[in-house]
Amino acid sequence: MSSPSQPTPLELRSLPGPFKALVLGASGTIGSAFVNTLSQMPSCAQVIGLHRSSSPAIDLEQEDTLRHAAHWLADQGPFALILDATGALTIDGTGPEKSLSQCKPQVLTKSFAINAIGRALVLKHFSPLLPKHGRSLFGVLSARVGSIEDNRLGGWYGYRASKAAGNMILQNAAIEIHRTKPEVVFAALQPGTVDSKLSSPFNKGHDLTSAQEAATGLLLALDRLHAKGSAWFVDFRGEEIPW
């Protein structure tokens, strides 16, 4: 009796193998799915995951932890694939605002600290770990609600605004880094409504996507993109999202 065939492992065909990968926010639902998928990829020689409890640990609100982690990784690179899967929707137990009356300065400030300023610091310290020459990929988790043009419902002030700000920071970095590393692909990635602790209080009525499906789809979408001197904004199906 023949044994059942095993699924073919995912491959990133646009990257010269063997390549090294780095995942920030690797303890989260999607971050861990990225690590799991990459660890099974034949052409991925190594995948390193960083998070609040890793060694070294990273904390987006503590720049020194990012600087130290990047310095620790410098001799282990370059990394042809870097994925930033960090971010926060609920802030200190407070969910997204439904109206202006619910906006609180301290919650808005922390949302920007993680989703926008944290993104800038990640790009600042980890983009130097990309190869100096050749194709590489830098993907960051974003959200469709961070699209200004696609906003039809309003609400979610802090999350929408901080994600939009994070997208602009990515766009700026993509333009700047393209001048010295023209083959890097930068992309803001929308994973769909993933069944996770982050989204569970807010996913009623939405079609849910598994973390594994989201991670696979986003990696395939990244693989198909070309370097263009600015950043892309795509979902896990590979469809473009307006900024």
PDB file of C-alpha atoms in Angstrom:
ATOM      1  CA  MET A   1       0.000   0.000   0.000  1.00  0.00           C
ATOM      2  CA  SER A   2       1.455   3.332  -0.994  1.00  0.00           C
ATOM      3  CA  SER A   3       1.799   5.999   1.675  1.00  0.00           C
ATOM      4  CA  PRO A   4      -0.242   9.173   1.230  1.00  0.00           C
ATOM      5  CA  SER A   5       1.622  11.908  -0.575  1.00  0.00           C
ATOM      6  CA  GLN A   6       2.962  14.754   1.535  1.00  0.00           C
ATOM      7  CA  PRO A   7       2.102  18.345   0.613  1.00  0.00           C
ATOM      8  CA  THR A   8       4.860  20.131  -1.264  1.00  0.00           C
ATOM      9  CA  PRO A   9       6.629  22.594   1.066  1.00  0.00           C
ATOM     10  CA  LEU A  10       6.153  26.240   0.269  1.00  0.00           C
ATOM     11  CA  GLU A  11       9.069  27.903  -1.527  1.00  0.00           C
ATOM     12  CA  LEU A  12       9.970  31.517  -2.168  1.00  0.00           C
ATOM     13  CA  ARG A  13      11.170  31.220  -5.724  1.00  0.00           C
ATOM     14  CA  SER A  14      12.291  34.812  -6.099  1.00  0.00           C
ATOM     15  CA  LEU A  15      14.953  34.585  -3.386  1.00  0.00           C
ATOM     16  CA  PRO A  16      18.312  32.984  -4.122  1.00  0.00           C
ATOM     17  CA  GLY A  17      18.683  30.074  -1.727  1.00  0.00           C
ATOM     18  CA  PRO A  18      19.729  29.178   0.796  1.00  0.00           C
ATOM     19  CA  PHE A  19      18.541  32.333   2.539  1.00  0.00           C
ATOM     20  CA  LYS A  20      18.146  33.439   6.152  1.00  0.00           C
ATOM     21  CA  ALA A  21      14.922  34.869   7.577  1.00  0.00           C
ATOM     22  CA  LEU A  22      14.123  37.035  10.586  1.00  0.00           C
ATOM     23  CA  VAL A  23      10.668  37.337  12.179  1.00  0.00           C
ATOM     24  CA  LEU A  24       9.912  40.060  14.722  1.00  0.00           C
ATOM     25  CA  GLY A  25       6.890  39.432  16.923  1.00  0.00           C
ATOM     26  CA  ALA A  26       7.465  35.708  16.540  1.00  0.00           C
ATOM     27  CA  SER A  27       5.401  34.756  19.601  1.00  0.00           C
ATOM     28  CA  GLY A  28       2.171  36.170  18.165  1.00  0.00           C
ATOM     29  CA  THR A  29      -0.407  34.174  16.240  1.00  0.00           C
ATOM     30  CA  ILE A  30       0.757  35.247  12.778  1.00  0.00           C
ATOM     31  CA  GLY A  31       4.409  35.645  13.740  1.00  0.00           C
ATOM     32  CA  SER A  32       4.596  32.060  14.981  1.00  0.00           C
ATOM     33  CA  ALA A  33       2.862  30.888  11.787  1.00  0.00           C
ATOM     34  CA  PHE A  34       5.557  32.684   9.771  1.00  0.00           C
ATOM     35  CA  VAL A  35       8.281  30.943  11.779  1.00  0.00           C
ATOM     36  CA  ASN A  36       6.619  27.539  11.399  1.00  0.00           C
ATOM     37  CA  THR A  37       6.187  27.947   7.632  1.00  0.00           C
ATOM     38  CA  LEU A  38       9.735  29.166   7.060  1.00  0.00           C
ATOM     39  CA  SER A  39      11.273  26.440   9.220  1.00  0.00           C
ATOM     40  CA  GLN A  40       9.769  23.843   6.855  1.00  0.00           C
ATOM     41  CA  MET A  41      10.949  25.610   3.716  1.00  0.00           C
ATOM     42  CA  PRO A  42      13.855  23.712   2.079  1.00  0.00           C
ATOM     43  CA  SER A  43      15.525  26.872   0.769  1.00  0.00           C
ATOM     44  CA  CYS A  44      15.387  28.661   4.130  1.00  0.00           C
ATOM     45  CA  ALA A  45      18.692  27.893   5.817  1.00  0.00           C
ATOM     46  CA  GLN A  46      17.744  29.559   9.099  1.00  0.00           C
ATOM     47  CA  VAL A  47      14.845  31.439  10.630  1.00  0.00           C
ATOM     48  CA  ILE A  48      15.284  33.489  13.788  1.00  0.00           C
ATOM     49  CA  GLY A  49      12.289  34.711  15.764  1.00  0.00           C
ATOM     50  CA  LEU A  50      12.405  37.610  18.216  1.00  0.00           C
ATOM     51  CA  HIS A  51       9.758  38.698  20.714  1.00  0.00           C
ATOM     52  CA  ARG A  52       9.355  40.048  24.237  1.00  0.00           C
ATOM     53  CA  SER A  53      10.569  36.816  25.860  1.00  0.00           C
ATOM     54  CA  SER A  54      13.219  35.734  23.334  1.00  0.00           C
ATOM     55  CA  SER A  55      16.935  35.982  23.929  1.00  0.00           C
ATOM     56  CA  PRO A  56      17.654  38.722  23.110  1.00  0.00           C
ATOM     57  CA  ALA A  57      14.234  40.169  23.831  1.00  0.00           C
ATOM     58  CA  ILE A  58      12.665  43.081  21.954  1.00  0.00           C
ATOM     59  CA  ASP A  59      10.235  45.716  23.160  1.00  0.00           C
ATOM     60  CA  LEU A  60       8.992  48.298  20.651  1.00  0.00           C
ATOM     61  CA  GLU A  61       8.729  50.897  23.419  1.00  0.00           C
ATOM     62  CA  GLN A  62      12.346  50.384  24.450  1.00  0.00           C
ATOM     63  CA  GLU A  63      14.653  51.318  21.572  1.00  0.00           C
ATOM     64  CA  ASP A  64      17.723  49.941  23.349  1.00  0.00           C
ATOM     65  CA  THR A  65      16.294  46.414  23.086  1.00  0.00           C
ATOM     66  CA  LEU A  66      15.941  46.793  19.309  1.00  0.00           C
ATOM     67  CA  ARG A  67      19.425  48.245  18.978  1.00  0.00           C
ATOM     68  CA  HIS A  68      20.910  45.415  21.050  1.00  0.00           C
ATOM     69  CA  ALA A  69      19.062  42.695  19.119  1.00  0.00           C
ATOM     70  CA  ALA A  70      20.144  44.127  15.757  1.00  0.00           C
ATOM     71  CA  HIS A  71      23.747  44.337  16.942  1.00  0.00           C
ATOM     72  CA  TRP A  72      23.558  40.728  18.174  1.00  0.00           C
ATOM     73  CA  LEU A  73      22.266  39.613  14.765  1.00  0.00           C
ATOM     74  CA  ALA A  74      24.749  41.587  12.662  1.00  0.00           C
ATOM     75  CA  ASP A  75      27.276  38.750  12.380  1.00  0.00           C
ATOM     76  CA  GLN A  76      24.561  36.172  11.651  1.00  0.00           C
ATOM     77  CA  GLY A  77      23.102  37.908   8.594  1.00  0.00           C
ATOM     78  CA  PRO A  78      22.430  39.078   6.075  1.00  0.00           C
ATOM     79  CA  PHE A  79      18.730  38.254   6.127  1.00  0.00           C
ATOM     80  CA  ALA A  80      17.082  38.133   2.705  1.00  0.00           C
ATOM     81  CA  LEU A  81      13.639  38.027   4.350  1.00  0.00           C
ATOM     82  CA  ILE A  82      12.621  40.192   7.296  1.00  0.00           C
ATOM     83  CA  LEU A  83       9.051  40.122   8.608  1.00  0.00           C
ATOM     84  CA  ASP A  84       7.742  42.547  11.215  1.00  0.00           C
ATOM     85  CA  ALA A  85       4.700  40.880  12.758  1.00  0.00           C
ATOM     86  CA  THR A  86       4.440  43.255  15.715  1.00  0.00           C
ATOM     87  CA  GLY A  87       1.495  45.505  16.561  1.00  0.00           C
ATOM     88  CA  ALA A  88      -1.306  46.110  19.044  1.00  0.00           C
ATOM     89  CA  LEU A  89      -5.065  46.567  18.715  1.00  0.00           C
ATOM     90  CA  THR A  90      -6.133  46.491  22.356  1.00  0.00           C
ATOM     91  CA  ILE A  91      -4.129  48.877  24.527  1.00  0.00           C
ATOM     92  CA  ASP A  92      -3.855  48.055  28.243  1.00  0.00           C
ATOM     93  CA  GLY A  93      -7.235  46.334  28.145  1.00  0.00           C
ATOM     94  CA  THR A  94      -8.906  49.121  26.159  1.00  0.00           C
ATOM     95  CA  GLY A  95     -10.348  48.121  22.781  1.00  0.00           C
ATOM     96  CA  PRO A  96     -10.667  50.334  19.706  1.00  0.00           C
ATOM     97  CA  GLU A  97     -12.766  53.481  20.074  1.00  0.00           C
ATOM     98  CA  LYS A  98     -16.219  53.543  18.466  1.00  0.00           C
ATOM     99  CA  SER A  99     -16.557  57.323  18.712  1.00  0.00           C
ATOM    100  CA  LEU A 100     -14.571  60.501  19.369  1.00  0.00           C
ATOM    101  CA  SER A 101     -15.994  60.607  22.885  1.00  0.00           C
ATOM    102  CA  GLN A 102     -14.058  57.439  23.742  1.00  0.00           C
ATOM    103  CA  CYS A 103     -10.640  58.791  22.660  1.00  0.00           C
ATOM    104  CA  LYS A 104      -8.146  58.935  25.538  1.00  0.00           C
ATOM    105  CA  PRO A 105      -4.732  60.611  25.151  1.00  0.00           C
ATOM    106  CA  GLN A 106      -2.816  57.874  26.928  1.00  0.00           C
ATOM    107  CA  VAL A 107      -4.374  55.116  24.813  1.00  0.00           C
ATOM    108  CA  LEU A 108      -3.819  57.018  21.558  1.00  0.00           C
ATOM    109  CA  THR A 109      -0.223  57.731  22.560  1.00  0.00           C
ATOM    110  CA  LYS A 110       0.557  54.079  23.252  1.00  0.00           C
ATOM    111  CA  SER A 111      -1.132  52.946  20.041  1.00  0.00           C
ATOM    112  CA  PHE A 112       1.149  55.275  18.082  1.00  0.00           C
ATOM    113  CA  ALA A 113       4.161  54.211  20.170  1.00  0.00           C
ATOM    114  CA  ILE A 114       3.683  50.585  19.130  1.00  0.00           C
ATOM    115  CA  ASN A 115       2.125  50.712  15.656  1.00  0.00           C
ATOM    116  CA  ALA A 116       3.898  53.760  14.215  1.00  0.00           C
ATOM    117  CA  ILE A 117       6.967  54.757  16.225  1.00  0.00           C
ATOM    118  CA  GLY A 118       7.752  51.091  16.842  1.00  0.00           C
ATOM    119  CA  ARG A 119       7.613  50.474  13.089  1.00  0.00           C
ATOM    120  CA  ALA A 120      10.070  53.320  12.488  1.00  0.00           C
ATOM    121  CA  LEU A 121      12.484  51.911  15.056  1.00  0.00           C
ATOM    122  CA  VAL A 122      12.236  48.398  13.608  1.00  0.00           C
ATOM    123  CA  LEU A 123      13.071  49.746  10.151  1.00  0.00           C
ATOM    124  CA  LYS A 124      15.854  51.898  11.574  1.00  0.00           C
ATOM    125  CA  HIS A 125      17.644  49.055  13.325  1.00  0.00           C
ATOM    126  CA  PHE A 126      16.829  45.972  11.222  1.00  0.00           C
ATOM    127  CA  SER A 127      16.847  47.180   7.608  1.00  0.00           C
ATOM    128  CA  PRO A 128      20.676  47.357   7.749  1.00  0.00           C
ATOM    129  CA  LEU A 129      20.596  43.545   8.139  1.00  0.00           C
ATOM    130  CA  LEU A 130      19.286  43.168   4.581  1.00  0.00           C
ATOM    131  CA  PRO A 131      21.819  42.075   1.932  1.00  0.00           C
ATOM    132  CA  LYS A 132      23.790  44.905   0.343  1.00  0.00           C
ATOM    133  CA  HIS A 133      23.213  43.396  -3.085  1.00  0.00           C
ATOM    134  CA  GLY A 134      20.551  41.191  -4.662  1.00  0.00           C
ATOM    135  CA  ARG A 135      16.844  40.710  -4.105  1.00  0.00           C
ATOM    136  CA  SER A 136      15.423  40.724  -0.573  1.00  0.00           C
ATOM    137  CA  LEU A 137      12.014  41.127   1.061  1.00  0.00           C
ATOM    138  CA  PHE A 138      10.900  43.268   4.009  1.00  0.00           C
ATOM    139  CA  GLY A 139       7.256  42.756   4.966  1.00  0.00           C
ATOM    140  CA  VAL A 140       5.360  44.420   7.819  1.00  0.00           C
ATOM    141  CA  LEU A 141       1.953  43.487   9.181  1.00  0.00           C
ATOM    142  CA  SER A 142      -0.566  46.231   8.573  1.00  0.00           C
ATOM    143  CA  ALA A 143      -4.371  46.313   8.441  1.00  0.00           C
ATOM    144  CA  ARG A 144      -7.001  47.234   5.891  1.00  0.00           C
ATOM    145  CA  VAL A 145      -8.428  49.707   8.415  1.00  0.00           C
ATOM    146  CA  GLY A 146      -5.155  51.609   8.052  1.00  0.00           C
ATOM    147  CA  SER A 147      -6.164  52.568   4.515  1.00  0.00           C
ATOM    148  CA  ILE A 148      -7.364  56.187   4.399  1.00  0.00           C
ATOM    149  CA  GLU A 149      -9.045  55.737   1.023  1.00  0.00           C
ATOM    150  CA  ASP A 150     -10.795  52.508   1.998  1.00  0.00           C
ATOM    151  CA  ASN A 151     -12.273  53.907   5.238  1.00  0.00           C
ATOM    152  CA  ARG A 152     -16.047  53.583   4.977  1.00  0.00           C
ATOM    153  CA  LEU A 153     -17.139  53.073   8.597  1.00  0.00           C
ATOM    154  CA  GLY A 154     -15.011  55.417  10.723  1.00  0.00           C
ATOM    155  CA  GLY A 155     -14.284  54.582  14.355  1.00  0.00           C
ATOM    156  CA  TRP A 156     -11.220  52.775  15.679  1.00  0.00           C
ATOM    157  CA  TYR A 157      -9.432  56.116  15.861  1.00  0.00           C
ATOM    158  CA  GLY A 158      -6.146  55.093  17.443  1.00  0.00           C
ATOM    159  CA  TYR A 159      -5.701  51.839  15.540  1.00  0.00           C
ATOM    160  CA  ARG A 160      -6.675  53.285  12.150  1.00  0.00           C
ATOM    161  CA  ALA A 161      -4.511  56.385  12.563  1.00  0.00           C
ATOM    162  CA  SER A 162      -1.468  54.578  13.972  1.00  0.00           C
ATOM    163  CA  LYS A 163      -1.612  51.938  11.233  1.00  0.00           C
ATOM    164  CA  ALA A 164      -1.901  54.659   8.577  1.00  0.00           C
ATOM    165  CA  ALA A 165       1.080  56.408  10.150  1.00  0.00           C
ATOM    166  CA  GLY A 166       3.008  53.143  10.194  1.00  0.00           C
ATOM    167  CA  ASN A 167       2.236  52.704   6.496  1.00  0.00           C
ATOM    168  CA  MET A 168       3.633  56.172   5.739  1.00  0.00           C
ATOM    169  CA  ILE A 169       6.776  55.401   7.717  1.00  0.00           C
ATOM    170  CA  LEU A 170       7.228  52.218   5.675  1.00  0.00           C
ATOM    171  CA  GLN A 171       6.701  54.176   2.456  1.00  0.00           C
ATOM    172  CA  ASN A 172       9.343  56.730   3.458  1.00  0.00           C
ATOM    173  CA  ALA A 173      11.825  54.003   4.373  1.00  0.00           C
ATOM    174  CA  ALA A 174      11.217  52.152   1.093  1.00  0.00           C
ATOM    175  CA  ILE A 175      11.955  55.285  -0.929  1.00  0.00           C
ATOM    176  CA  GLU A 176      15.111  56.041   1.050  1.00  0.00           C
ATOM    177  CA  ILE A 177      16.560  52.531   1.139  1.00  0.00           C
ATOM    178  CA  HIS A 178      15.857  51.988  -2.570  1.00  0.00           C
ATOM    179  CA  ARG A 179      18.619  54.504  -3.335  1.00  0.00           C
ATOM    180  CA  THR A 180      21.287  52.196  -1.953  1.00  0.00           C
ATOM    181  CA  LYS A 181      19.536  48.797  -2.140  1.00  0.00           C
ATOM    182  CA  PRO A 182      17.367  48.958  -5.259  1.00  0.00           C
ATOM    183  CA  GLU A 183      16.365  45.286  -5.222  1.00  0.00           C
ATOM    184  CA  VAL A 184      14.598  45.295  -1.844  1.00  0.00           C
ATOM    185  CA  VAL A 185      10.835  44.751  -1.928  1.00  0.00           C
ATOM    186  CA  PHE A 186       8.965  46.546   0.863  1.00  0.00           C
ATOM    187  CA  ALA A 187       5.332  45.728   1.548  1.00  0.00           C
ATOM    188  CA  ALA A 188       2.623  46.432   4.103  1.00  0.00           C
ATOM    189  CA  LEU A 189       0.757  43.151   4.545  1.00  0.00           C
ATOM    190  CA  GLN A 190      -2.910  42.682   5.402  1.00  0.00           C
ATOM    191  CA  PRO A 191      -3.485  39.155   6.763  1.00  0.00           C
ATOM    192  CA  GLY A 192      -7.275  39.116   6.680  1.00  0.00           C
ATOM    193  CA  THR A 193      -9.318  38.653   9.851  1.00  0.00           C
ATOM    194  CA  VAL A 194      -7.219  36.015  11.550  1.00  0.00           C
ATOM    195  CA  ASP A 195      -8.682  33.842  14.275  1.00  0.00           C
ATOM    196  CA  SER A 196      -6.488  35.054  17.145  1.00  0.00           C
ATOM    197  CA  LYS A 197      -6.620  36.547  20.641  1.00  0.00           C
ATOM    198  CA  LEU A 198      -6.075  39.992  19.105  1.00  0.00           C
ATOM    199  CA  SER A 199      -9.114  39.820  16.824  1.00  0.00           C
ATOM    200  CA  SER A 200     -11.481  37.490  18.707  1.00  0.00           C
ATOM    201  CA  PRO A 201     -13.478  40.264  20.465  1.00  0.00           C
ATOM    202  CA  PHE A 202     -14.046  42.045  17.132  1.00  0.00           C
ATOM    203  CA  ASN A 203     -14.402  39.364  14.443  1.00  0.00           C
ATOM    204  CA  LYS A 204     -18.132  38.713  14.683  1.00  0.00           C
ATOM    205  CA  GLY A 205     -19.640  38.736  11.199  1.00  0.00           C
ATOM    206  CA  HIS A 206     -16.256  38.502   9.464  1.00  0.00           C
ATOM    207  CA  ASP A 207     -14.915  35.627   7.404  1.00  0.00           C
ATOM    208  CA  LEU A 208     -12.048  34.221   9.447  1.00  0.00           C
ATOM    209  CA  THR A 209      -8.683  33.216   8.075  1.00  0.00           C
ATOM    210  CA  SER A 210      -6.407  30.752   9.847  1.00  0.00           C
ATOM    211  CA  ALA A 211      -2.980  32.008  10.858  1.00  0.00           C
ATOM    212  CA  GLN A 212      -1.353  29.394   8.641  1.00  0.00           C
ATOM    213  CA  GLU A 213      -3.425  30.430   5.621  1.00  0.00           C
ATOM    214  CA  ALA A 214      -2.581  34.073   6.256  1.00  0.00           C
ATOM    215  CA  ALA A 215       1.139  33.417   6.640  1.00  0.00           C
ATOM    216  CA  THR A 216       1.295  31.265   3.510  1.00  0.00           C
ATOM    217  CA  GLY A 217      -0.715  33.745   1.468  1.00  0.00           C
ATOM    218  CA  LEU A 218       1.371  36.718   2.579  1.00  0.00           C
ATOM    219  CA  LEU A 219       4.658  34.956   1.819  1.00  0.00           C
ATOM    220  CA  LEU A 220       3.423  34.022  -1.651  1.00  0.00           C
ATOM    221  CA  ALA A 221       2.206  37.585  -2.216  1.00  0.00           C
ATOM    222  CA  LEU A 222       5.610  38.966  -1.205  1.00  0.00           C
ATOM    223  CA  ASP A 223       7.343  36.503  -3.498  1.00  0.00           C
ATOM    224  CA  ARG A 224       5.426  37.825  -6.515  1.00  0.00           C
ATOM    225  CA  LEU A 225       6.128  41.520  -5.948  1.00  0.00           C
ATOM    226  CA  HIS A 226       8.868  43.441  -7.710  1.00  0.00           C
ATOM    227  CA  ALA A 227      11.060  46.180  -6.289  1.00  0.00           C
ATOM    228  CA  LYS A 228       9.707  49.519  -7.453  1.00  0.00           C
ATOM    229  CA  GLY A 229      11.340  52.211  -5.338  1.00  0.00           C
ATOM    230  CA  SER A 230       8.353  52.483  -2.998  1.00  0.00           C
ATOM    231  CA  ALA A 231       6.288  50.154  -0.836  1.00  0.00           C
ATOM    232  CA  TRP A 232       3.356  47.920  -1.736  1.00  0.00           C
ATOM    233  CA  PHE A 233       0.149  47.456   0.287  1.00  0.00           C
ATOM    234  CA  VAL A 234      -1.315  43.985  -0.351  1.00  0.00           C
ATOM    235  CA  ASP A 235      -3.541  41.430   1.324  1.00  0.00           C
ATOM    236  CA  PHE A 236      -2.973  37.702   1.842  1.00  0.00           C
ATOM    237  CA  ARG A 237      -4.561  36.983  -1.534  1.00  0.00           C
ATOM    238  CA  GLY A 238      -2.006  39.218  -3.256  1.00  0.00           C
ATOM    239  CA  GLU A 239      -4.557  41.923  -4.056  1.00  0.00           C
ATOM    240  CA  GLU A 240      -3.471  45.560  -3.750  1.00  0.00           C
ATOM    241  CA  ILE A 241      -5.080  47.818  -1.136  1.00  0.00           C
ATOM    242  CA  PRO A 242      -5.296  51.583  -1.650  1.00  0.00           C
ATOM    243  CA  TRP A 243      -3.159  53.603   0.714  1.00  0.00           C
TER     244      TRP A 243
END
